[in-house]
mmCIF file with all atom_site columns, C-alpha atoms in Angstrom:
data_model
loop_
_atom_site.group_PDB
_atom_site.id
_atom_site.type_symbol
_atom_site.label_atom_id
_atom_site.label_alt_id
_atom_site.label_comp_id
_atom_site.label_asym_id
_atom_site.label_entity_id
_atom_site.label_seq_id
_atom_site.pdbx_PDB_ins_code
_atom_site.Cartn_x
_atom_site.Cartn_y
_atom_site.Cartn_z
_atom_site.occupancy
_atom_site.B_iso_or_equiv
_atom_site.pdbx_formal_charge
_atom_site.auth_seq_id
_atom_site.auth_comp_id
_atom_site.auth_asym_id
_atom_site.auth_atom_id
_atom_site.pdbx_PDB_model_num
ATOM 1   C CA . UNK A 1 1   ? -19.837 -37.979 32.376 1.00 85.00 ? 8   UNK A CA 1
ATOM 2   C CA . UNK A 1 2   ? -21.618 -40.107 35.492 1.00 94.00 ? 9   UNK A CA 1
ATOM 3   C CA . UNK A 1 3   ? -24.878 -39.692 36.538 1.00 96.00 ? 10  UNK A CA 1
ATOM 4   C CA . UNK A 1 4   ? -26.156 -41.205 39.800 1.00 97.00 ? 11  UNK A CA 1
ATOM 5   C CA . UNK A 1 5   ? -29.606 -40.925 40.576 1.00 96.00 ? 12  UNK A CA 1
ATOM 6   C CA . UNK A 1 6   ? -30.838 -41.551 43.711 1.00 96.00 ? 13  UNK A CA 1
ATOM 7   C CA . UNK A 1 7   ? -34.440 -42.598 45.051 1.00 95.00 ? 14  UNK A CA 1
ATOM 8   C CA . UNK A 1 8   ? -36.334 -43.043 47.887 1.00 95.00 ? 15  UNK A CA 1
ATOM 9   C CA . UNK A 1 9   ? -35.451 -41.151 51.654 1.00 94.00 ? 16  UNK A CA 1
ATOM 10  C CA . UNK A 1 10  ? -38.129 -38.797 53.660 1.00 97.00 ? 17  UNK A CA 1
ATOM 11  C CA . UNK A 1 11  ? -39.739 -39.362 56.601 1.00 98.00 ? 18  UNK A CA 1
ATOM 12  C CA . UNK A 1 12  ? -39.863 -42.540 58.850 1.00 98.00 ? 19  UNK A CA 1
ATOM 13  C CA . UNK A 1 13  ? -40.681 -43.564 62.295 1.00 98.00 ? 20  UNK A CA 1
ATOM 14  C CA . UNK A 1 14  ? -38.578 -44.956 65.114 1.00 98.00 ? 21  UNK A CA 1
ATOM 15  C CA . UNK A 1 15  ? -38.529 -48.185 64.548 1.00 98.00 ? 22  UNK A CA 1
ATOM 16  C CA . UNK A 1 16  ? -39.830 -48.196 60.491 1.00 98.00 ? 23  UNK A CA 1
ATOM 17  C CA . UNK A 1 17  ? -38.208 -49.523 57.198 1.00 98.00 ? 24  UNK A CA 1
ATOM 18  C CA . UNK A 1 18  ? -37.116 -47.323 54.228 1.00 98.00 ? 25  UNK A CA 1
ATOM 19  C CA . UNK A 1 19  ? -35.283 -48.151 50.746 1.00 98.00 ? 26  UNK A CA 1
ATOM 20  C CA . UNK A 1 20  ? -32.928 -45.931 48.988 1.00 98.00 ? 27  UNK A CA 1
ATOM 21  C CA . UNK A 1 21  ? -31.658 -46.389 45.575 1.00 98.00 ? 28  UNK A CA 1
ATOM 22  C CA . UNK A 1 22  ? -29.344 -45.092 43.218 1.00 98.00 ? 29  UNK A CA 1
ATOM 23  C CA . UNK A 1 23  ? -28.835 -45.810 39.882 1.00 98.00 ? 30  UNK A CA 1
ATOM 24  C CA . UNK A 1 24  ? -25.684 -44.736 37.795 1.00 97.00 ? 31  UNK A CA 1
ATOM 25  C CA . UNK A 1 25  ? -25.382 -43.791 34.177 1.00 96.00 ? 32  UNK A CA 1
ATOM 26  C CA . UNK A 1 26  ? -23.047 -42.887 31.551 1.00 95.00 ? 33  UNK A CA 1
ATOM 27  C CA . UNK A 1 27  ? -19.786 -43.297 30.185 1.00 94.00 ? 34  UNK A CA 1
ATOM 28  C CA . UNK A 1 28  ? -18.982 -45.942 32.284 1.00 96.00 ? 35  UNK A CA 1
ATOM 29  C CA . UNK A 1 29  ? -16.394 -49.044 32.126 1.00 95.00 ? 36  UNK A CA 1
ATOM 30  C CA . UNK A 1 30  ? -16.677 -50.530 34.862 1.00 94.00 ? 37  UNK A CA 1
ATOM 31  C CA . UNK A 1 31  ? -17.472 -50.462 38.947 1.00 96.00 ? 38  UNK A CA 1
ATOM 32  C CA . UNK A 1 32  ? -15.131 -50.907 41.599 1.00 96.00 ? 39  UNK A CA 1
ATOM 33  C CA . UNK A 1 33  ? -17.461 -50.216 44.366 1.00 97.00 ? 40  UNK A CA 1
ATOM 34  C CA . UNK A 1 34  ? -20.661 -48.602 44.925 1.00 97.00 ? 41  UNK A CA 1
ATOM 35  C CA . UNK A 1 35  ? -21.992 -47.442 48.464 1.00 98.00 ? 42  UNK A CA 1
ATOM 36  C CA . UNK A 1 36  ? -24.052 -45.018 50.640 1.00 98.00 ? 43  UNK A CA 1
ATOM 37  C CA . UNK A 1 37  ? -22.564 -41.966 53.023 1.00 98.00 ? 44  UNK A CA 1
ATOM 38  C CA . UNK A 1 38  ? -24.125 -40.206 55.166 1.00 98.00 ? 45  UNK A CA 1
ATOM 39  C CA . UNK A 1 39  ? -23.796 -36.580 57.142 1.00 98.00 ? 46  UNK A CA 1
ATOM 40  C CA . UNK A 1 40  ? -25.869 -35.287 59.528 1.00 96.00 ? 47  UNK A CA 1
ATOM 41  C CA . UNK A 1 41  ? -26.259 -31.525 60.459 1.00 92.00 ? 48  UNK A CA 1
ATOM 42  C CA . UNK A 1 42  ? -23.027 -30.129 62.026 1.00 94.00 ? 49  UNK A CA 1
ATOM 43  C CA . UNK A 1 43  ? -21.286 -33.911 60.989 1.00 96.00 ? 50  UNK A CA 1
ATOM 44  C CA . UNK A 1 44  ? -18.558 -35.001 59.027 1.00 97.00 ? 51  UNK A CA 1
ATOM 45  C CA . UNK A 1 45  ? -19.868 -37.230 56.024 1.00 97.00 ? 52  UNK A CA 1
ATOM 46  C CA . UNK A 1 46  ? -19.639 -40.970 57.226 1.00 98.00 ? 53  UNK A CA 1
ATOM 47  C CA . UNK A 1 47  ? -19.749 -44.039 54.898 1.00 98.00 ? 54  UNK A CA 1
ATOM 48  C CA . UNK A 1 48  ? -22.664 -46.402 56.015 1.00 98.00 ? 55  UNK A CA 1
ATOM 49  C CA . UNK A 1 49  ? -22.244 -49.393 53.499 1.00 98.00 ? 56  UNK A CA 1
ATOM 50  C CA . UNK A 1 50  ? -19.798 -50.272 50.875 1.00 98.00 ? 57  UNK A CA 1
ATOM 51  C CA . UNK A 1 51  ? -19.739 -53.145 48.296 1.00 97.00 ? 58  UNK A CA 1
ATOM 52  C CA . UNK A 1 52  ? -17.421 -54.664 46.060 1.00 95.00 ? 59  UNK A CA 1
ATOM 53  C CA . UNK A 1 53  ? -16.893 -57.709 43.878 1.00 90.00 ? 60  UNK A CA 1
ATOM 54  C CA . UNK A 1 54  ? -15.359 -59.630 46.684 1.00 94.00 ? 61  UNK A CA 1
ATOM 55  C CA . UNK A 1 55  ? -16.205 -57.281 50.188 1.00 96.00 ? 62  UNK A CA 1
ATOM 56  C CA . UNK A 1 56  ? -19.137 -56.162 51.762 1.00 97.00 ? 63  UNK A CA 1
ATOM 57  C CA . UNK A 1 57  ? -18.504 -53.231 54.977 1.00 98.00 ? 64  UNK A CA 1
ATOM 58  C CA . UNK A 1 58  ? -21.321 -51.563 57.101 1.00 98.00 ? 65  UNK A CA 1
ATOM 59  C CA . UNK A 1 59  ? -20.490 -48.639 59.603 1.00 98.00 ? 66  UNK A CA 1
ATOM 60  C CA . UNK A 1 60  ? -20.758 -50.220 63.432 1.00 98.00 ? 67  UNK A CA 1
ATOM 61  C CA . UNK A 1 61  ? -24.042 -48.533 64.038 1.00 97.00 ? 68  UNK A CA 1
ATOM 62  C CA . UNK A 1 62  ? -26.185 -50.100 61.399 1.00 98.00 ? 69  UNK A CA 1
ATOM 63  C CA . UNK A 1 63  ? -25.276 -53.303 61.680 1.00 98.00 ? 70  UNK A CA 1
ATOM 64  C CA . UNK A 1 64  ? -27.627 -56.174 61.523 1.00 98.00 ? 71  UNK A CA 1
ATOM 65  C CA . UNK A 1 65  ? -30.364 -53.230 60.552 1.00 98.00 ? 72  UNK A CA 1
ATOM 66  C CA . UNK A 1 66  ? -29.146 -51.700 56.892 1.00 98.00 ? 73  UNK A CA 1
ATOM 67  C CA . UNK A 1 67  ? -28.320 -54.169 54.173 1.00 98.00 ? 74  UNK A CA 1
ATOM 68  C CA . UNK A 1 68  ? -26.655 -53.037 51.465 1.00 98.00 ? 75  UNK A CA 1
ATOM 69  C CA . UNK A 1 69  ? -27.332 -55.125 47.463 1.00 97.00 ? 76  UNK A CA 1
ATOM 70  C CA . UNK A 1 70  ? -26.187 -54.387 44.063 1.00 95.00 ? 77  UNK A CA 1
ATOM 71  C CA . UNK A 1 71  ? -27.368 -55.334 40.685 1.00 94.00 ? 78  UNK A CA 1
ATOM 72  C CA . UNK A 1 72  ? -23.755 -54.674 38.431 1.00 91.00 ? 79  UNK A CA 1
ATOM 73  C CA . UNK A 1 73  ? -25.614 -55.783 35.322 1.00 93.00 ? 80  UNK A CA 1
ATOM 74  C CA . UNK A 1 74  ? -27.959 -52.328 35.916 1.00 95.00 ? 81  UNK A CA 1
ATOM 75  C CA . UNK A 1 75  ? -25.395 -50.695 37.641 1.00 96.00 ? 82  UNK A CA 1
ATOM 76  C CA . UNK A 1 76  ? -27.574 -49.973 40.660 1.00 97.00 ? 83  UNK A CA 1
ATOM 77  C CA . UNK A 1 77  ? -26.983 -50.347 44.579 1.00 97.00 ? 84  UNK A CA 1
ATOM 78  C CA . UNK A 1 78  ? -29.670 -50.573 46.902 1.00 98.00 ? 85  UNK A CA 1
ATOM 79  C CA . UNK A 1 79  ? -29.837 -49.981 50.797 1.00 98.00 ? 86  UNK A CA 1
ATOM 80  C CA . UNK A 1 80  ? -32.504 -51.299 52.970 1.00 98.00 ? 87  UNK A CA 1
ATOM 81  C CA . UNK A 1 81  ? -32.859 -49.392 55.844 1.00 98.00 ? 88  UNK A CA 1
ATOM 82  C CA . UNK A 1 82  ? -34.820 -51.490 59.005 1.00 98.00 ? 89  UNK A CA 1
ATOM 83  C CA . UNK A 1 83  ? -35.278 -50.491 62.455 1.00 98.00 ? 90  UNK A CA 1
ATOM 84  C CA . UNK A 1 84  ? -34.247 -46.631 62.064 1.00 98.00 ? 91  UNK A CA 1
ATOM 85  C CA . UNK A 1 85  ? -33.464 -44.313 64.899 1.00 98.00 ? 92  UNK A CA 1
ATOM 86  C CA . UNK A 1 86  ? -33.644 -40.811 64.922 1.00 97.00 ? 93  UNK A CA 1
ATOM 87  C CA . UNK A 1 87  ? -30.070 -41.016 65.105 1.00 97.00 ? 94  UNK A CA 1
ATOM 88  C CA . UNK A 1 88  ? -29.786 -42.509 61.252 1.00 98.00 ? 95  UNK A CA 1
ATOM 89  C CA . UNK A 1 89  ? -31.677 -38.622 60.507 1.00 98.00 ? 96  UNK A CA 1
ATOM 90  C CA . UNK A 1 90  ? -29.009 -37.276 57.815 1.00 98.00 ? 97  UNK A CA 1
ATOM 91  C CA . UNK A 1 91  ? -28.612 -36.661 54.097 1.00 98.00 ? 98  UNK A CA 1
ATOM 92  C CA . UNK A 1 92  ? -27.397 -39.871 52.321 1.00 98.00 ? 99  UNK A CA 1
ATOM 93  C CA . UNK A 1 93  ? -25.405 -39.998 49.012 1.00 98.00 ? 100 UNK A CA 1
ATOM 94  C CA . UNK A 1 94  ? -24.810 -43.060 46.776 1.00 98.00 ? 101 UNK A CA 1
ATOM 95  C CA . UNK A 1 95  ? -21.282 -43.056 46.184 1.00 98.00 ? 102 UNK A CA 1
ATOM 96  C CA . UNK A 1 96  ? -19.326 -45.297 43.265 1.00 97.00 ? 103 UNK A CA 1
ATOM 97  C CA . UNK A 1 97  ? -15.543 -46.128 42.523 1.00 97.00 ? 104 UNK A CA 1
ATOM 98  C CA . UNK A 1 98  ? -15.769 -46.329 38.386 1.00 97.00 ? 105 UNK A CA 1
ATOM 99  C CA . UNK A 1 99  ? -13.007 -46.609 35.341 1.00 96.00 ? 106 UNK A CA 1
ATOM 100 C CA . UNK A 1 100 ? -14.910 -44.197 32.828 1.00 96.00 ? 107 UNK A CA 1
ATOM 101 C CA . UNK A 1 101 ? -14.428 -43.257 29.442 1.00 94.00 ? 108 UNK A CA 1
ATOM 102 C CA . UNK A 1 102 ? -13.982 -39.575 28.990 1.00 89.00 ? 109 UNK A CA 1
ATOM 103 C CA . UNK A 1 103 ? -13.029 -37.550 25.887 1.00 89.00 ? 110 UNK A CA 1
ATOM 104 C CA . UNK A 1 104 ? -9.473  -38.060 26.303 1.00 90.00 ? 111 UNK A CA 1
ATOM 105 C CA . UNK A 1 105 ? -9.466  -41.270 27.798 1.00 92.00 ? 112 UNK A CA 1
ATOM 106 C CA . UNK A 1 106 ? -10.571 -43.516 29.851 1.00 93.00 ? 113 UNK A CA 1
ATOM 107 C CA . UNK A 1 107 ? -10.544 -42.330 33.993 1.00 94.00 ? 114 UNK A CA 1
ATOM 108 C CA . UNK A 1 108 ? -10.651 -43.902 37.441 1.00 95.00 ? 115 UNK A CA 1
ATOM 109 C CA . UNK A 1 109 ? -12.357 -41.742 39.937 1.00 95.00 ? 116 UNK A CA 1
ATOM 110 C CA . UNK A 1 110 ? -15.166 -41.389 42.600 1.00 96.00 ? 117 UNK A CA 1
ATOM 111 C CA . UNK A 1 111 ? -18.357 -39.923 42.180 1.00 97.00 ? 118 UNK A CA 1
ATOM 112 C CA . UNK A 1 112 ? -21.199 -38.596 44.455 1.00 97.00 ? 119 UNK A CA 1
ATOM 113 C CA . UNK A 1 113 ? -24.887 -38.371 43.489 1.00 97.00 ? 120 UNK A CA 1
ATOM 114 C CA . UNK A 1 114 ? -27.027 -35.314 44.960 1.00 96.00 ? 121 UNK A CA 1
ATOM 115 C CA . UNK A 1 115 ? -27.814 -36.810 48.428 1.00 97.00 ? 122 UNK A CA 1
ATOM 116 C CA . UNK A 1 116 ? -31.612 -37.597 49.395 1.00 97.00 ? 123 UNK A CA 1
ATOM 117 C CA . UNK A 1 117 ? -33.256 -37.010 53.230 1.00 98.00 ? 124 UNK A CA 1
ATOM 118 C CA . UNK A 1 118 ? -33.755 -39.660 55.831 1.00 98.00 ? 125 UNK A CA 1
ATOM 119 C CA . UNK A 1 119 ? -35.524 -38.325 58.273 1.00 98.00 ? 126 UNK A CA 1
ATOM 120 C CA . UNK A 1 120 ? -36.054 -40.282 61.172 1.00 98.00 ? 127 UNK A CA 1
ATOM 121 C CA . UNK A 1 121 ? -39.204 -39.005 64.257 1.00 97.00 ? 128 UNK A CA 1
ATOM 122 C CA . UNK A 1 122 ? -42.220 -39.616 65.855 1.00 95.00 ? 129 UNK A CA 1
#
């Protein structure tokens, strides 16, 4: 069982900062990668920000604004959010790549935490 719990999101202004954060819990081995999606209303779900061990990735439109950090000894990932636009208005999930121990053995998979709302207006 994996748990990610997410934090932060609501409402910003054009132009403001926000932090999300996601912590994940449970049965777990180890992380390949942990990262933040993102779908807006009538979207498909987008990643924004991916990290691994040895690669970092941000979708083309946050560039140079969102920063994506991870603490692998608390198994939490972290995205700063700086100079929003009402376009970066969506619902945004952590996301993480894990080996997990399960009742009859040990797993590789993806899992998705709940999703928390950026909204982004004056």
């Amino acid at each position: 069982q994996v748990d990610l719990a997410e934090s932060g999101g609501g409402l910003a202004q054009p132009g403001g900062s926000m932090t999300l954060s996601c912590v994940a819990s449970g049965s777990i081995i180890n992380i390949n990668a942990m990262g933040w999606y993102r779908q807006a209303p009538g979207k498909q779900r987008e990643s924004v920000a991916i990290m691994t061990s040895t690669l970092t990735t941000y979708a083309e439109s946050v560039k140079g604004r969102f920063t994506i950090s991870r603490d692998s000894a608390k198994n939490t990932v972290t995205l700063q959010m700086n100079s929003l636009r009402p376009e970066d208005t969506a619902v945004y999930y952590c996301n993480i790549e894990a080996k997990v121990r399960q009742y009859n053995g040990i797993k590789r998979g993806s899992y998705w935490g709940q999703g928390t709302q950026v909204t982004v207006s004056s």
